mmCIF file of C-alpha atoms and ligand atoms in Angstrom:
data_model
loop_
_atom_site.group_PDB
_atom_site.id
_atom_site.type_symbol
_atom_site.label_atom_id
_atom_site.label_comp_id
_atom_site.label_asym_id
_atom_site.label_seq_id
_atom_site.Cartn_x
_atom_site.Cartn_y
_atom_site.Cartn_z
ATOM 1 C CA UNK O 1 -0.011 -0.117 0.102
ATOM 2 C CA UNK O 2 1.580 3.319 -1.028
ATOM 3 C CA UNK O 3 1.323 5.932 1.654
ATOM 4 C CA UNK O 4 1.892 9.084 -0.226
ATOM 5 C CA UNK O 5 0.843 11.530 2.231
ATOM 6 C CA UNK O 6 -0.508 11.578 5.769
ATOM 7 C CA UNK O 7 -1.002 14.272 8.627
ATOM 8 C CA UNK O 8 -1.019 13.261 12.206
ATOM 9 C CA UNK O 9 -0.128 14.840 15.543
ATOM 10 C CA UNK O 10 0.775 18.191 13.837
ATOM 11 C CA UNK O 11 2.994 16.464 11.484
ATOM 12 C CA UNK O 12 3.036 16.095 7.782
ATOM 13 C CA UNK O 13 4.387 12.721 6.659
ATOM 14 C CA UNK O 14 5.432 12.153 2.842
ATOM 15 C CA UNK O 15 6.985 9.736 0.735
ATOM 16 C CA UNK O 16 9.965 11.553 -1.015
ATOM 17 C CA UNK O 17 9.357 10.836 -4.720
ATOM 18 C CA UNK O 18 12.675 12.089 -5.795
ATOM 19 C CA UNK O 19 14.342 8.957 -4.698
ATOM 20 C CA UNK O 20 11.665 6.496 -6.074
ATOM 21 C CA UNK O 21 11.865 3.708 -7.227
ATOM 22 C CA UNK O 22 15.276 2.980 -5.862
ATOM 23 C CA UNK O 23 14.647 4.214 -2.328
ATOM 24 C CA UNK O 24 11.423 4.424 -0.189
ATOM 25 C CA UNK O 25 12.139 7.529 2.024
ATOM 26 C CA UNK O 26 9.657 8.836 4.283
ATOM 27 C CA UNK O 27 10.001 12.305 5.766
ATOM 28 C CA UNK O 28 7.970 13.853 8.466
ATOM 29 C CA UNK O 29 8.114 17.412 9.754
ATOM 30 C CA UNK O 30 6.168 20.010 11.413
ATOM 31 C CA UNK O 31 7.957 22.936 9.566
ATOM 32 C CA UNK O 32 5.855 24.552 7.112
ATOM 33 C CA UNK O 33 9.032 25.798 5.191
ATOM 34 C CA UNK O 34 10.260 22.316 4.817
ATOM 35 C CA UNK O 35 6.917 21.410 3.546
ATOM 36 C CA UNK O 36 7.058 24.151 1.041
ATOM 37 C CA UNK O 37 10.271 22.987 -0.051
ATOM 38 C CA UNK O 38 9.130 19.472 -0.715
ATOM 39 C CA UNK O 39 6.510 21.142 -3.402
ATOM 40 C CA UNK O 40 9.335 23.227 -4.893
ATOM 41 C CA UNK O 41 11.721 20.111 -5.220
ATOM 42 C CA UNK O 42 9.047 17.745 -6.332
ATOM 43 C CA UNK O 43 9.625 15.516 -3.345
ATOM 44 C CA UNK O 44 5.913 15.657 -3.437
ATOM 45 C CA UNK O 45 4.241 16.291 -6.646
ATOM 46 C CA UNK O 46 1.092 15.818 -8.954
ATOM 47 C CA UNK O 47 -1.611 18.434 -9.115
ATOM 48 C CA UNK O 48 -4.089 16.774 -6.424
ATOM 49 C CA UNK O 49 -1.221 15.921 -4.186
ATOM 50 C CA UNK O 50 0.212 19.506 -4.304
ATOM 51 C CA UNK O 51 -3.208 20.977 -3.315
ATOM 52 C CA UNK O 52 -3.504 18.562 -0.482
ATOM 53 C CA UNK O 53 0.109 19.286 0.803
ATOM 54 C CA UNK O 54 -0.468 22.941 0.342
ATOM 55 C CA UNK O 55 -3.477 22.774 2.683
ATOM 56 C CA UNK O 56 -1.373 20.740 5.458
ATOM 57 C CA UNK O 57 1.402 23.262 4.832
ATOM 58 C CA UNK O 58 -0.887 26.076 6.012
ATOM 59 C CA UNK O 59 -1.959 23.999 9.030
ATOM 60 C CA UNK O 60 1.550 23.492 10.119
ATOM 61 C CA UNK O 61 2.202 27.334 9.928
ATOM 62 C CA UNK O 62 -0.988 28.119 11.632
ATOM 63 C CA UNK O 63 -0.220 25.630 14.408
ATOM 64 C CA UNK O 64 3.269 27.057 15.058
ATOM 65 C CA UNK O 65 2.156 30.569 15.381
ATOM 66 C CA UNK O 66 3.160 32.003 18.778
ATOM 67 C CA UNK O 67 2.252 35.620 18.475
ATOM 68 C CA UNK O 68 -0.773 37.617 19.517
ATOM 69 C CA UNK O 69 -4.129 37.344 17.753
ATOM 70 C CA UNK O 70 -3.993 40.951 16.492
ATOM 71 C CA UNK O 71 -0.775 40.179 14.606
ATOM 72 C CA UNK O 72 -2.040 36.980 13.014
ATOM 73 C CA UNK O 73 -3.707 38.381 9.892
ATOM 74 C CA UNK O 74 -0.240 39.652 8.655
ATOM 75 C CA UNK O 75 1.491 36.294 9.359
ATOM 76 C CA UNK O 76 -1.423 34.445 7.610
ATOM 77 C CA UNK O 77 -1.173 36.506 4.596
ATOM 78 C CA UNK O 78 2.564 36.004 4.534
ATOM 79 C CA UNK O 79 2.311 32.183 4.628
ATOM 80 C CA UNK O 80 -0.461 32.064 2.055
ATOM 81 C CA UNK O 81 1.850 34.049 -0.356
ATOM 82 C CA UNK O 82 4.807 31.745 0.382
ATOM 83 C CA UNK O 83 2.709 28.527 -0.250
ATOM 84 C CA UNK O 84 1.296 30.284 -3.492
ATOM 85 C CA UNK O 85 4.856 30.992 -4.597
ATOM 86 C CA UNK O 86 6.020 27.326 -4.687
ATOM 87 C CA UNK O 87 4.756 26.230 -8.015
ATOM 88 C CA UNK O 88 2.723 28.069 -10.429
ATOM 89 C CA UNK O 89 0.924 25.737 -12.840
ATOM 90 C CA UNK O 90 -1.158 23.118 -10.708
ATOM 91 C CA UNK O 91 -4.222 25.068 -9.958
ATOM 92 C CA UNK O 92 -4.986 22.834 -7.101
ATOM 93 C CA UNK O 93 -2.547 24.650 -5.002
ATOM 94 C CA UNK O 94 -4.567 27.753 -5.370
ATOM 95 C CA UNK O 95 -7.639 26.081 -4.793
ATOM 96 C CA UNK O 96 -6.284 24.800 -1.544
ATOM 97 C CA UNK O 97 -5.188 28.241 -0.353
ATOM 98 C CA UNK O 98 -8.353 29.834 -1.432
ATOM 99 C CA UNK O 99 -10.218 27.369 0.665
ATOM 100 C CA UNK O 100 -7.776 28.205 3.710
ATOM 101 C CA UNK O 101 -8.386 31.988 3.066
ATOM 102 C CA UNK O 102 -12.109 31.430 2.982
ATOM 103 C CA UNK O 103 -11.832 29.861 6.540
ATOM 104 C CA UNK O 104 -10.032 32.660 7.697
ATOM 105 C CA UNK O 105 -12.534 35.423 6.292
ATOM 106 C CA UNK O 106 -15.478 33.565 7.707
ATOM 107 C CA UNK O 107 -14.230 32.272 11.208
ATOM 108 C CA UNK O 108 -11.104 34.027 12.250
ATOM 109 C CA UNK O 109 -12.738 37.248 13.821
ATOM 110 C CA UNK O 110 -14.962 35.215 16.020
ATOM 111 C CA UNK O 111 -12.650 32.490 17.061
ATOM 112 C CA UNK O 112 -9.854 32.050 19.657
ATOM 113 C CA UNK O 113 -6.729 30.881 17.892
ATOM 114 C CA UNK O 114 -6.779 27.024 19.087
ATOM 115 C CA UNK O 115 -10.536 26.979 17.679
ATOM 116 C CA UNK O 116 -9.184 28.368 14.474
ATOM 117 C CA UNK O 117 -6.554 25.753 14.337
ATOM 118 C CA UNK O 118 -9.067 23.144 14.487
ATOM 119 C CA UNK O 119 -11.112 24.655 11.538
ATOM 120 C CA UNK O 120 -8.205 25.145 9.358
ATOM 121 C CA UNK O 121 -7.207 21.460 10.087
ATOM 122 C CA UNK O 122 -10.694 20.301 9.376
ATOM 123 C CA UNK O 123 -10.509 21.996 5.969
ATOM 124 C CA UNK O 124 -7.251 20.523 5.046
ATOM 125 C CA UNK O 125 -8.510 17.025 5.901
ATOM 126 C CA UNK O 126 -11.720 17.733 3.783
ATOM 127 C CA UNK O 127 -9.541 18.594 0.622
ATOM 128 C CA UNK O 128 -7.559 15.328 1.091
ATOM 129 C CA UNK O 129 -10.622 13.259 1.587
ATOM 130 C CA UNK O 130 -12.546 14.683 -1.261
ATOM 131 C CA UNK O 131 -9.521 14.100 -3.689
ATOM 132 C CA UNK O 132 -9.392 10.488 -2.520
ATOM 133 C CA UNK O 133 -13.225 10.124 -3.266
ATOM 134 C CA UNK O 134 -12.749 11.964 -6.545
ATOM 135 C CA UNK O 135 -10.319 9.284 -7.848
ATOM 136 C CA UNK O 136 -12.848 6.558 -7.312
ATOM 137 C CA UNK O 137 -15.687 8.560 -9.042
ATOM 138 C CA UNK O 138 -13.303 9.466 -12.000
ATOM 139 C CA UNK O 139 -12.280 5.836 -12.393
ATOM 140 C CA UNK O 140 -15.892 4.788 -12.630
ATOM 141 C CA UNK O 141 -16.844 7.448 -15.291
ATOM 142 C CA UNK O 142 -13.568 6.843 -17.287
ATOM 143 C CA UNK O 143 -14.266 3.041 -17.486
ATOM 144 C CA UNK O 144 -17.743 3.812 -18.791
ATOM 145 C CA UNK O 145 -16.493 6.117 -21.200
ATOM 146 C CA UNK O 146 -13.664 3.700 -22.527
ATOM 147 C CA UNK O 147 -16.348 1.035 -22.899
ATOM 148 C CA UNK O 148 -18.650 3.193 -24.932
ATOM 149 C CA UNK O 149 -16.107 4.668 -27.181
ATOM 150 C CA UNK O 150 -13.866 1.488 -27.593
ATOM 151 C CA UNK O 151 -16.600 -1.155 -27.437
ATOM 152 C CA UNK O 152 -15.848 -2.176 -31.061
ATOM 153 C CA UNK O 153 -12.227 -3.079 -30.169
ATOM 154 C CA UNK O 154 -13.314 -4.686 -26.845
ATOM 155 C CA UNK O 155 -15.704 -6.991 -28.694
ATOM 156 C CA UNK O 156 -12.579 -8.713 -30.150
ATOM 157 C CA UNK O 157 -9.744 -8.067 -27.598
ATOM 158 C CA UNK O 158 -8.280 -5.911 -24.718
ATOM 159 C CA UNK O 159 -6.946 -2.503 -25.176
ATOM 160 C CA UNK O 160 -3.428 -1.075 -25.082
ATOM 161 C CA UNK O 161 -3.304 2.208 -23.468
ATOM 162 C CA UNK O 162 -0.587 5.055 -23.383
ATOM 163 C CA UNK O 163 0.038 7.618 -20.549
ATOM 164 C CA UNK O 164 2.403 10.103 -19.629
ATOM 165 C CA UNK O 165 3.963 11.239 -16.266
ATOM 166 C CA UNK O 166 2.662 10.043 -13.071
ATOM 167 C CA UNK O 167 -1.091 10.363 -12.316
ATOM 168 C CA UNK O 168 -1.583 7.531 -9.695
ATOM 169 C CA UNK O 169 -1.636 7.185 -5.848
ATOM 170 C CA UNK O 170 1.682 9.196 -5.770
ATOM 171 C CA UNK O 171 0.055 12.081 -7.422
ATOM 172 C CA UNK O 172 -3.325 12.134 -5.716
ATOM 173 C CA UNK O 173 -3.276 10.218 -2.439
ATOM 174 C CA UNK O 174 -6.036 8.087 -3.815
ATOM 175 C CA UNK O 175 -6.266 5.574 -6.787
ATOM 176 C CA UNK O 176 -5.246 8.166 -9.216
ATOM 177 C CA UNK O 177 -6.693 10.277 -12.023
ATOM 178 C CA UNK O 178 -5.696 8.948 -15.453
ATOM 179 C CA UNK O 179 -3.770 6.120 -13.608
ATOM 180 C CA UNK O 180 -6.849 5.389 -11.595
ATOM 181 C CA UNK O 181 -8.950 4.900 -14.706
ATOM 182 C CA UNK O 182 -6.453 2.604 -15.961
ATOM 183 C CA UNK O 183 -5.998 0.624 -12.661
ATOM 184 C CA UNK O 184 -9.824 0.175 -12.613
ATOM 185 C CA UNK O 185 -10.179 -0.531 -16.471
ATOM 186 C CA UNK O 186 -7.373 -3.340 -15.930
ATOM 187 C CA UNK O 187 -9.429 -4.856 -12.914
ATOM 188 C CA UNK O 188 -12.545 -5.039 -15.156
ATOM 189 C CA UNK O 189 -10.431 -7.062 -17.835
ATOM 190 C CA UNK O 190 -10.381 -4.265 -20.310
ATOM 191 C CA UNK O 191 -6.495 -3.546 -20.584
ATOM 192 C CA UNK O 192 -3.833 -5.814 -22.183
ATOM 193 C CA UNK O 193 -0.766 -3.497 -21.826
ATOM 194 C CA UNK O 194 0.056 0.130 -20.419
ATOM 195 C CA UNK O 195 2.684 2.173 -22.340
ATOM 196 C CA UNK O 196 4.331 4.799 -19.873
ATOM 197 C CA UNK O 197 6.219 7.355 -21.518
ATOM 198 C CA UNK O 198 9.388 8.133 -19.347
ATOM 199 C CA UNK O 199 8.414 11.940 -18.950
ATOM 200 C CA UNK O 200 11.836 13.702 -19.423
ATOM 201 C CA UNK O 201 13.430 15.227 -17.732
ATOM 202 C CA UNK O 202 12.378 14.165 -14.201
ATOM 203 C CA UNK O 203 11.132 10.528 -15.414
ATOM 204 C CA UNK O 204 7.826 10.468 -13.575
ATOM 205 C CA UNK O 205 6.628 7.987 -15.992
ATOM 206 C CA UNK O 206 9.764 5.757 -15.984
ATOM 207 C CA UNK O 207 10.396 6.092 -12.284
ATOM 208 C CA UNK O 208 6.926 6.505 -10.672
ATOM 209 C CA UNK O 209 4.210 5.171 -12.867
ATOM 210 C CA UNK O 210 6.284 2.110 -13.763
ATOM 211 C CA UNK O 211 6.693 1.673 -9.799
ATOM 212 C CA UNK O 212 2.844 1.753 -9.262
ATOM 213 C CA UNK O 213 2.158 -0.622 -12.248
ATOM 214 C CA UNK O 214 4.527 -3.084 -11.009
ATOM 215 C CA UNK O 215 2.940 -3.182 -7.617
ATOM 216 C CA UNK O 216 -0.459 -3.392 -9.000
ATOM 217 C CA UNK O 217 1.031 -6.262 -11.322
ATOM 218 C CA UNK O 218 -0.548 -4.459 -14.468
ATOM 219 C CA UNK O 219 1.595 -5.387 -17.499
ATOM 220 C CA UNK O 220 3.403 -2.353 -18.980
ATOM 221 C CA UNK O 221 6.274 -0.969 -21.047
ATOM 222 C CA UNK O 222 8.202 2.048 -20.331
ATOM 223 C CA UNK O 223 9.281 4.037 -23.517
ATOM 224 C CA UNK O 224 11.183 7.012 -24.425
ATOM 225 C CA UNK O 225 8.797 9.796 -24.912
ATOM 226 C CA UNK O 226 9.983 10.177 -28.511
ATOM 227 C CA UNK O 227 8.764 6.582 -29.189
ATOM 228 C CA UNK O 228 5.064 7.376 -28.933
ATOM 229 C CA UNK O 229 4.767 7.931 -32.748
ATOM 230 C CA UNK O 230 6.186 4.649 -33.828
ATOM 231 C CA UNK O 231 4.053 2.905 -31.223
ATOM 232 C CA UNK O 232 0.701 4.430 -32.601
ATOM 233 C CA UNK O 233 2.132 3.835 -36.223
ATOM 234 C CA UNK O 234 2.490 0.073 -35.566
ATOM 235 C CA UNK O 235 -1.040 -0.131 -34.006
ATOM 236 C CA UNK O 236 0.323 -0.834 -30.565
ATOM 237 C CA UNK O 237 -1.744 1.843 -28.941
ATOM 238 C CA UNK O 238 -5.695 1.978 -28.831
ATOM 239 C CA UNK O 239 -5.976 5.149 -26.726
ATOM 240 C CA UNK O 240 -4.152 7.528 -24.531
ATOM 241 C CA UNK O 241 -5.176 9.012 -21.045
ATOM 242 C CA UNK O 242 -3.337 11.629 -19.046
ATOM 243 C CA UNK O 243 -3.857 13.933 -16.097
ATOM 244 C CA UNK O 244 -3.922 17.679 -15.904
ATOM 245 C CA UNK O 245 -2.233 20.464 -13.920
ATOM 246 C CA UNK O 246 -4.726 23.130 -15.032
ATOM 247 C CA UNK O 247 -7.668 23.289 -17.456
ATOM 248 C CA UNK O 248 -9.010 26.337 -18.777
ATOM 249 C CA UNK O 249 -12.663 27.189 -19.061
ATOM 250 C CA UNK O 250 -12.719 26.037 -22.817
ATOM 251 C CA UNK O 251 -11.125 22.707 -22.077
ATOM 252 C CA UNK O 252 -7.396 23.759 -23.058
ATOM 253 C CA UNK O 253 -5.261 21.740 -20.686
ATOM 254 C CA UNK O 254 -1.769 21.999 -19.317
ATOM 255 C CA UNK O 255 -0.033 18.732 -18.254
ATOM 256 C CA UNK O 256 3.654 17.569 -18.129
ATOM 257 C CA UNK O 257 5.834 18.504 -20.869
ATOM 258 C CA UNK O 258 5.275 16.011 -23.851
ATOM 259 C CA UNK O 259 1.584 15.679 -23.390
ATOM 260 C CA UNK O 260 0.851 17.852 -26.387
ATOM 261 C CA UNK O 261 2.933 15.728 -28.578
ATOM 262 C CA UNK O 262 1.062 12.423 -27.651
ATOM 263 C CA UNK O 263 -2.223 14.348 -28.303
ATOM 264 C CA UNK O 264 -1.276 15.457 -31.822
ATOM 265 C CA UNK O 265 0.040 11.914 -32.488
ATOM 266 C CA UNK O 266 -3.137 10.403 -31.407
ATOM 267 C CA UNK O 267 -5.168 12.994 -33.614
ATOM 268 C CA UNK O 268 -2.981 11.836 -36.533
ATOM 269 C CA UNK O 269 -3.706 8.170 -35.847
ATOM 270 C CA UNK O 270 -7.467 8.675 -35.128
ATOM 271 C CA UNK O 271 -6.949 7.432 -31.535
ATOM 272 C CA UNK O 272 -8.976 8.960 -28.482
ATOM 273 C CA UNK O 273 -6.998 11.032 -26.230
ATOM 274 C CA UNK O 274 -8.699 11.631 -22.932
ATOM 275 C CA UNK O 275 -7.946 13.860 -19.760
ATOM 276 C CA UNK O 276 -8.750 12.664 -16.239
ATOM 277 C CA UNK O 277 -8.897 15.515 -13.640
ATOM 278 C CA UNK O 278 -10.844 16.578 -10.719
ATOM 279 C CA UNK O 279 -12.944 19.787 -10.773
ATOM 280 C CA UNK O 280 -10.184 21.336 -8.478
ATOM 281 C CA UNK O 281 -7.926 21.257 -11.598
ATOM 282 C CA UNK O 282 -10.228 23.256 -13.710
ATOM 283 C CA UNK O 283 -9.643 27.201 -13.584
ATOM 284 C CA UNK O 284 -12.903 28.716 -15.029
ATOM 285 C CA UNK O 285 -11.328 32.184 -14.356
ATOM 286 C CA UNK O 286 -9.238 31.821 -17.460
ATOM 287 C CA UNK O 287 -10.832 31.533 -20.830
ATOM 288 C CA UNK O 288 -8.362 29.480 -22.744
ATOM 289 C CA UNK O 289 -4.874 27.834 -22.255
ATOM 290 C CA UNK O 290 -2.902 30.747 -23.441
ATOM 291 C CA UNK O 291 -3.435 32.125 -19.866
ATOM 292 C CA UNK O 292 -1.950 29.065 -18.010
ATOM 293 C CA UNK O 293 1.327 30.074 -16.248
ATOM 294 C CA UNK O 294 3.756 27.525 -17.488
ATOM 295 C CA UNK O 295 6.440 26.645 -14.927
ATOM 296 C CA UNK O 296 10.260 27.008 -16.362
ATOM 297 C CA UNK O 297 12.441 24.892 -14.111
ATOM 298 C CA UNK O 298 16.188 25.087 -13.609
ATOM 299 C CA UNK O 299 18.292 23.975 -16.661
ATOM 300 C CA UNK O 300 20.316 21.512 -14.572
ATOM 301 C CA UNK O 301 17.341 19.162 -14.613
ATOM 302 C CA UNK O 302 17.973 18.810 -18.337
ATOM 303 C CA UNK O 303 21.693 18.838 -18.275
ATOM 304 C CA UNK O 304 21.544 15.698 -15.932
ATOM 305 C CA UNK O 305 19.603 12.376 -15.931
ATOM 306 C CA UNK O 306 18.809 11.193 -12.723
ATOM 307 C CA UNK O 307 21.494 13.362 -10.892
ATOM 308 C CA UNK O 308 24.322 12.454 -13.230
ATOM 309 C CA UNK O 309 25.402 15.392 -15.340
ATOM 310 C CA UNK O 310 25.344 14.596 -19.027
ATOM 311 C CA UNK O 311 26.053 18.133 -20.730
ATOM 312 C CA UNK O 312 28.276 20.922 -19.879
ATOM 313 C CA UNK O 313 27.087 23.439 -17.244
ATOM 314 C CA UNK O 314 27.224 26.009 -19.884
ATOM 315 C CA UNK O 315 24.921 24.324 -22.336
ATOM 316 C CA UNK O 316 21.890 26.618 -22.846
ATOM 317 C CA UNK O 317 18.669 24.712 -22.352
ATOM 318 C CA UNK O 318 14.848 25.417 -22.071
ATOM 319 C CA UNK O 319 13.038 23.533 -19.339
ATOM 320 C CA UNK O 320 9.416 23.959 -19.736
ATOM 321 C CA UNK O 321 7.681 21.714 -17.104
ATOM 322 C CA UNK O 322 4.406 21.597 -18.758
ATOM 323 C CA UNK O 323 2.819 22.281 -22.138
ATOM 324 C CA UNK O 324 -0.819 23.019 -23.243
ATOM 325 C CA UNK O 325 -2.867 20.804 -25.265
ATOM 326 C CA UNK O 326 -5.765 22.861 -27.175
ATOM 327 C CA UNK O 327 -9.317 21.303 -26.423
ATOM 328 C CA UNK O 328 -9.654 20.331 -30.001
ATOM 329 C CA UNK O 329 -7.383 17.411 -29.481
ATOM 330 C CA UNK O 330 -9.148 16.039 -26.491
ATOM 331 C CA UNK O 331 -11.916 13.593 -26.808
ATOM 332 C CA UNK O 332 -13.115 13.559 -23.360
ATOM 333 C CA UNK O 333 -12.379 15.226 -19.859
ATOM 334 C CA UNK O 334 -13.140 12.615 -17.277
ATOM 335 C CA UNK O 335 -14.216 14.593 -13.880
ATOM 336 C CA UNK O 336 -15.689 13.191 -10.657
ATOM 337 C CA UNK O 337 -19.177 14.362 -11.706
ATOM 338 C CA UNK O 338 -19.267 13.151 -15.458
ATOM 339 C CA UNK O 339 -17.181 12.313 -18.657
ATOM 340 C CA UNK O 340 -17.346 15.723 -20.329
ATOM 341 C CA UNK O 341 -17.116 16.225 -24.112
ATOM 342 C CA UNK O 342 -16.912 19.216 -26.428
ATOM 343 C CA UNK O 343 -18.458 21.858 -26.191
ATOM 344 C CA UNK O 344 -16.259 22.030 -23.034
ATOM 345 C CA UNK O 345 -17.321 25.499 -21.994
ATOM 346 C CA UNK O 346 -20.987 24.462 -21.530
ATOM 347 C CA UNK O 347 -19.933 21.167 -20.198
ATOM 348 C CA UNK O 348 -17.479 22.572 -17.824
ATOM 349 C CA UNK O 349 -20.177 24.970 -16.628
ATOM 350 C CA UNK O 350 -22.712 22.222 -15.942
ATOM 351 C CA UNK O 351 -20.273 20.056 -14.059
ATOM 352 C CA UNK O 352 -19.751 22.980 -11.534
ATOM 353 C CA UNK O 353 -23.449 23.559 -11.345
ATOM 354 C CA UNK O 354 -24.002 19.857 -10.580
ATOM 355 C CA UNK O 355 -21.175 19.579 -8.001
ATOM 356 C CA UNK O 356 -21.786 22.947 -6.349
ATOM 357 C CA UNK O 357 -17.975 23.408 -6.285
ATOM 358 C CA UNK O 358 -16.553 26.719 -6.222
ATOM 359 C CA UNK O 359 -13.896 27.272 -8.825
ATOM 360 C CA UNK O 360 -10.690 29.054 -8.074
ATOM 361 C CA UNK O 361 -7.803 30.477 -10.243
ATOM 362 C CA UNK O 362 -4.597 32.074 -10.015
ATOM 363 C CA UNK O 363 -6.252 35.349 -9.345
ATOM 364 C CA UNK O 364 -7.370 34.233 -5.885
HETATM 365 O O1 MRU M 1 5.671 18.145 -12.135
HETATM 366 P P1 MRU M 1 4.752 17.231 -11.557
HETATM 367 O O2 MRU M 1 5.265 15.870 -11.576
HETATM 368 O O3 MRU M 1 4.086 17.749 -10.461
HETATM 369 O O4 MRU M 1 3.682 17.126 -12.920
HETATM 370 C C1 MRU M 1 2.734 16.227 -12.725
HETATM 371 C C2 MRU M 1 1.734 16.188 -13.938
HETATM 372 O O5 MRU M 1 2.035 16.766 -14.845
HETATM 373 C C3 MRU M 1 0.500 15.254 -13.767
HETATM 374 O O6 MRU M 1 0.249 14.543 -14.978
HETATM 375 C C4 MRU M 1 -0.618 16.040 -13.112
HETATM 376 O O7 MRU M 1 -0.189 16.871 -12.136
HETATM 377 C C5 MRU M 1 -1.817 15.309 -13.008
HETATM 378 S S1 MRU M 1 -1.597 14.313 -11.511
HETATM 379 C C6 MRU M 1 -2.936 13.536 -11.174
#
C-alpha cells in the first residue's frame, strides 16, 4: 500500500518521490517551510497531491504561530503568499489556499486561535478526503467512457493504453486520475498493456508510474517519450489518457511537458485522447490555455539524467515543465461528476453547477 501523504499529531508525513523507485524514504516534519520546499523540489508532486500538501502546509504554519491574535492576519497573509509562490501551474495549489483563506475570512474574527486551528485542520482534511473520493468517481466514469468509445475493439480483444507522467496514488493520495482509470479498467479485464512514456526530464513515467504498475501487477512497457509515434504507427496503442495540472474554461489543458506531442500523434492516428482530472484542476477564471502560467524549471534538470550530469554546465537549455494541449485534440475530460465532451465551455459549467464546487484560479 503506497502511503503518499498523511497528517498526524501536527506533523506532515510524505514519501519523498525524488528517490523512487530505488529508495523508499519517508519524511515527517512540523516545519511549514520544509513542506514548501518539498513542493518546490518535487519531493511531493502531482496536481491533487500538491493541493493536499498546500492545505496541510498552512495548517503547520498556523499551528506553530506563537504571536498575538491581533498580529495573526499579517502572518497568515505572508504564509499564504509563500505557499502560493512554490509552484505556479497546478491550480489545485491555489484551490487549496483559497479554501484556507475562506476559513480565515469566515471564522477568524469570532474564534480564539485554538478553535481557528481546528477549523483550518478540518478544511485541509476535507480537501484530502475529497480528492481520494474524486479518484474513485473518475475511475468509474472513465471506464464507462472507454467501454462506450472503444466497445468495437473490446468486442474482439483487450486494449493497449498510453499514458504520460505519473497520475496515480503518488500524485493524488488516492487511486489516481488517469492512472486510476487505467487501474480500474485493468481490474475489469479491459486492458492488455500500458505504455508509460518516460516523461523527461524528471522521469515521472519511467520511475513512478512504472513503480505503481509493478505493485499493481499490471503489464506495462516504459518507452522514451519520442517513441510514441512509432508505437501508434504500428498499431500498438488504442487510446491515451493523461492527467492535468490546469484546465481552462474552454477545455485547453496544461499537463506534463510532452503531453501535447502525444495528443497530436493520437489525432494523426485517429486515436481517442482523454484527460482525467478533478474539478479542483479546472480554472474557469481563464478563458483558454494561453493564460495558463507554465512553469520553467532550472536547466540543470535537463543537463543531467537522474542526478548524473550529461551536458556541460554552460549548455543553454529550455526547460518548460508543462505544455498546453488545445481542447480540439481532447476526446473527453473525465471528472468526478461526469465524463465531459465538447463543447467544453458548456460541459464544464454544467459540471460545476451539478457539484456546487467553487472554482478558483490564479487570481485568488
Ligand atoms: O511536475 P509534476 O510531476 O508535478 O507534474 C505532474 C503532472 O503533470 C501530472 O500529470 C498532473 O499533475 C496530474 S496528477 C494526477
